[in-house]
One Martini backbone bead per residue (centre of mass of N, CA, C, O) as a GRO file, in nm:
protein
  187
    1MET     BB    1   5.164   6.334   5.890
    2GLY     BB    2   4.930   6.196   6.032
    3ARG     BB    3   4.985   6.319   6.329
    4ILE     BB    4   4.929   6.602   6.239
    5MET     BB    5   4.644   6.579   6.134
    6ARG     BB    6   4.532   6.464   6.390
    7CYS     BB    7   4.598   6.697   6.569
    8TRP     BB    8   4.464   6.925   6.403
    9GLY     BB    9   4.191   6.806   6.423
   10LEU     BB   10   4.168   6.797   6.731
   11VAL     BB   11   4.205   7.094   6.780
   12GLY     BB   12   3.984   7.209   6.589
   13LEU     BB   13   3.750   7.062   6.722
   14GLY     BB   14   3.795   7.191   7.010
   15ASN     BB   15   3.761   7.479   6.916
   16LEU     BB   16   3.484   7.458   6.802
   17ILE     BB   17   3.334   7.364   7.050
   18GLY     BB   18   3.419   7.598   7.241
   19SER     BB   19   3.321   7.832   7.061
   20LEU     BB   20   3.014   7.736   7.056
   21ILE     BB   21   2.972   7.755   7.360
   22VAL     BB   22   3.043   8.056   7.391
   23ALA     BB   23   2.845   8.169   7.198
   24TYR     BB   24   2.593   8.083   7.328
   25LEU     BB   25   2.647   8.210   7.607
   26VAL     BB   26   2.664   8.497   7.491
   27ALA     BB   27   2.384   8.503   7.381
   28VAL     BB   28   2.227   8.460   7.637
   29SER     BB   29   2.348   8.715   7.789
   30LEU     BB   30   2.247   8.928   7.559
   31THR     BB   31   1.916   8.797   7.572
   32GLY     BB   32   1.800   8.673   7.820
   33ASN     BB   33   1.747   8.384   7.690
   34PHE     BB   34   1.588   8.493   7.440
   35SER     BB   35   1.372   8.744   7.570
   36LEU     BB   36   1.527   8.990   7.438
   37GLU     BB   37   1.627   9.250   7.298
   38LEU     BB   38   1.864   9.363   7.106
   39ASN     BB   39   2.153   9.489   7.170
   40ALA     BB   40   2.421   9.677   7.071
   41VAL     BB   41   2.620   9.427   7.093
   42ALA     BB   42   2.462   9.231   6.911
   43LYS     BB   43   2.433   9.403   6.665
   44LYS     BB   44   2.733   9.421   6.616
   45PHE     BB   45   2.795   9.125   6.574
   46ILE     BB   46   2.606   9.101   6.328
   47ALA     BB   47   2.732   9.318   6.143
   48VAL     BB   48   3.027   9.193   6.140
   49SER     BB   49   2.962   8.906   6.038
   50THR     BB   50   2.808   9.000   5.775
   51ALA     BB   51   3.026   9.183   5.642
   52ARG     BB   52   3.243   8.941   5.630
   53SER     BB   53   3.089   8.732   5.477
   54LEU     BB   54   2.914   8.887   5.243
   55GLY     BB   55   3.152   9.042   5.144
   56PHE     BB   56   3.323   8.806   5.039
   57GLU     BB   57   3.102   8.679   4.869
   58ASN     BB   58   3.043   8.933   4.680
   59MET     BB   59   3.359   8.907   4.562
   60GLY     BB   60   3.437   8.637   4.551
   61MET     BB   61   3.745   8.538   4.483
   62ASP     BB   62   3.854   8.807   4.599
   63GLY     BB   63   3.743   8.745   4.886
   64TRP     BB   64   3.895   8.465   4.927
   65ILE     BB   65   4.174   8.593   4.903
   66THR     BB   66   4.157   8.812   5.113
   67CYS     BB   67   4.104   8.613   5.352
   68PHE     BB   68   4.375   8.451   5.312
   69VAL     BB   69   4.567   8.694   5.342
   70ARG     BB   70   4.479   8.759   5.629
   71GLY     BB   71   4.564   8.473   5.746
   72ILE     BB   72   4.858   8.509   5.703
   73PHE     BB   73   4.903   8.763   5.874
   74CYS     BB   74   4.790   8.668   6.138
   75ASN     BB   75   4.988   8.427   6.196
   76LEU     BB   76   5.238   8.590   6.165
   77MET     BB   77   5.174   8.770   6.425
   78VAL     BB   78   5.137   8.530   6.626
   79CYS     BB   79   5.424   8.417   6.596
   80LEU     BB   80   5.579   8.673   6.659
   81GLY     BB   81   5.467   8.687   6.952
   82VAL     BB   82   5.584   8.410   7.043
   83ILE     BB   83   5.890   8.450   6.976
   84GLY     BB   84   5.922   8.718   7.114
   85ASN     BB   85   5.866   8.614   7.392
   86MET     BB   86   6.092   8.388   7.399
   87THR     BB   87   6.350   8.605   7.328
   88ALA     BB   88   6.300   8.773   7.542
   89ARG     BB   89   6.455   8.916   7.867
   90THR     BB   90   6.212   9.071   7.960
   91VAL     BB   91   5.913   9.144   8.066
   92ALA     BB   92   5.852   9.380   7.895
   93GLY     BB   93   5.937   9.251   7.630
   94ARG     BB   94   5.730   9.021   7.636
   95VAL     BB   95   5.483   9.183   7.632
   96ALA     BB   96   5.534   9.351   7.384
   97MET     BB   97   5.590   9.098   7.180
   98MET     BB   98   5.303   8.980   7.238
   99TRP     BB   99   5.099   9.246   7.184
  100PHE     BB  100   5.164   9.386   6.928
  101PRO     BB  101   5.096   9.177   6.701
  102ILE     BB  102   4.795   9.136   6.817
  103PHE     BB  103   4.703   9.418   6.766
  104ILE     BB  104   4.750   9.439   6.468
  105PHE     BB  105   4.546   9.206   6.392
  106PHE     BB  106   4.309   9.357   6.491
  107ALA     BB  107   4.340   9.646   6.365
  108LEU     BB  108   4.357   9.494   6.047
  109VAL     BB  109   4.150   9.240   6.037
  110PHE     BB  110   4.229   8.985   6.054
  111GLU     BB  111   4.233   8.613   6.024
  112HIS     BB  112   4.111   8.392   6.259
  113THR     BB  113   3.996   8.094   6.325
  114VAL     BB  114   3.895   8.097   6.622
  115VAL     BB  115   3.757   8.367   6.614
  116ASN     BB  116   3.560   8.266   6.380
  117MET     BB  117   3.425   8.034   6.550
  118PHE     BB  118   3.288   8.268   6.726
  119LEU     BB  119   3.162   8.506   6.560
  120PHE     BB  120   2.975   8.370   6.337
  121PRO     BB  121   2.795   8.186   6.514
  122LEU     BB  122   2.693   8.433   6.693
  123GLY     BB  123   2.554   8.576   6.460
  124MET     BB  124   2.365   8.351   6.387
  125ILE     BB  125   2.222   8.311   6.667
  126LEU     BB  126   2.129   8.631   6.663
  127GLY     BB  127   2.040   8.664   6.325
  128ALA     BB  128   2.193   8.643   6.085
  129ASP     BB  129   2.218   8.692   5.719
  130PHE     BB  130   2.356   8.387   5.716
  131GLY     BB  131   2.532   8.095   5.644
  132ILE     BB  132   2.732   7.822   5.673
  133ALA     BB  133   2.840   7.819   5.390
  134THR     BB  134   2.954   8.099   5.378
  135TRP     BB  135   3.138   8.078   5.615
  136LEU     BB  136   3.316   7.843   5.505
  137ASN     BB  137   3.372   7.946   5.205
  138PHE     BB  138   3.449   8.277   5.295
  139ASN     BB  139   3.620   8.207   5.576
  140LEU     BB  140   3.726   7.951   5.716
  141ILE     BB  141   3.889   7.812   5.499
  142PRO     BB  142   4.076   8.048   5.415
  143THR     BB  143   4.184   8.093   5.710
  144ILE     BB  144   4.320   7.822   5.749
  145LEU     BB  145   4.507   7.824   5.520
  146GLY     BB  146   4.643   8.099   5.583
  147ASN     BB  147   4.741   8.019   5.871
  148ILE     BB  148   4.927   7.793   5.760
  149VAL     BB  149   5.114   7.978   5.588
  150GLY     BB  150   5.188   8.181   5.816
  151GLY     BB  151   5.315   7.956   6.008
  152LEU     BB  152   5.468   7.756   5.833
  153VAL     BB  153   5.589   7.913   5.585
  154MET     BB  154   5.661   8.211   5.724
  155THR     BB  155   5.804   8.077   5.990
  156CYS     BB  156   5.896   7.774   6.056
  157ILE     BB  157   6.069   7.718   5.812
  158PRO     BB  158   6.266   7.946   5.831
  159LEU     BB  159   6.360   7.882   6.120
  160TYR     BB  160   6.468   7.612   6.054
  161LEU     BB  161   6.664   7.685   5.818
  162THR     BB  162   6.839   7.902   6.011
  163HIS     BB  163   6.851   7.713   6.311
  164ALA     BB  164   6.893   7.402   6.321
  165LYS     BB  165   7.214   7.390   6.303
  166THR     BB  166   7.267   7.597   6.567
  167ALA     BB  167   7.165   7.384   6.742
  168PRO     BB  168   7.191   7.177   6.992
  169SER     BB  169   7.233   6.879   7.040
  170ILE     BB  170   7.049   6.579   7.100
  171SER     BB  171   7.143   6.335   7.335
  172THR     BB  172   7.069   6.054   7.528
  173GLU     BB  173   7.361   5.939   7.591
  174THR     BB  174   7.483   6.259   7.692
  175GLU     BB  175   7.291   6.327   7.897
  176GLU     BB  176   7.257   6.545   8.145
  177GLN     BB  177   7.228   6.623   8.472
  178VAL     BB  178   7.029   6.868   8.625
  179GLN     BB  179   7.102   7.073   8.908
  180ALA     BB  180   6.834   7.227   9.075
  181GLU     BB  181   6.744   7.524   9.228
  182PRO     BB  182   6.554   7.723   9.386
  183ALA     BB  183   6.523   8.046   9.387
  184LEU     BB  184   6.302   8.016   9.631
  185SER     BB  185   6.330   7.952   9.954
  186ALA     BB  186   6.211   7.815  10.284
  187LYS     BB  187   6.421   7.954  10.495
   0.00000   0.00000   0.00000
């Protein structure tokens, strides 16, 4: 369990650092290095991030639970996209199975941790009227927890329980060497 938490922590920190860097660079590009008036795109980022953070905060615990449930549904869609892509047999099937669930999570405004690590700091950098505490308490924390429930409890555990015993066993003692040839050769 310690290795999992360490891995999640490092991945989360890396995503946060990367998201903050990209948010800052996008803010620089939208504002001409903070020397221009905010354009329509910058104003939309501010409006969306403010509505979703202060909106959940104004709802209190109902807002927290709403964000948590949207996080569950979001990672359920992301996991379905990954699993669908891995199980589809054609390129068209892989593309469809990968993109439809992702489209659904964006269209229904579900909450994704890494997206929110970018969107809300960008709004704050551009001048949105909410603070880090509001973002953390009413968006990022419930989203992280919801994403864990959607990915782990609603996807990974059911898959493990239904398919773990049907998978071929892997044994290092009887592992056979596979001789593979490239599909396209340089002949």
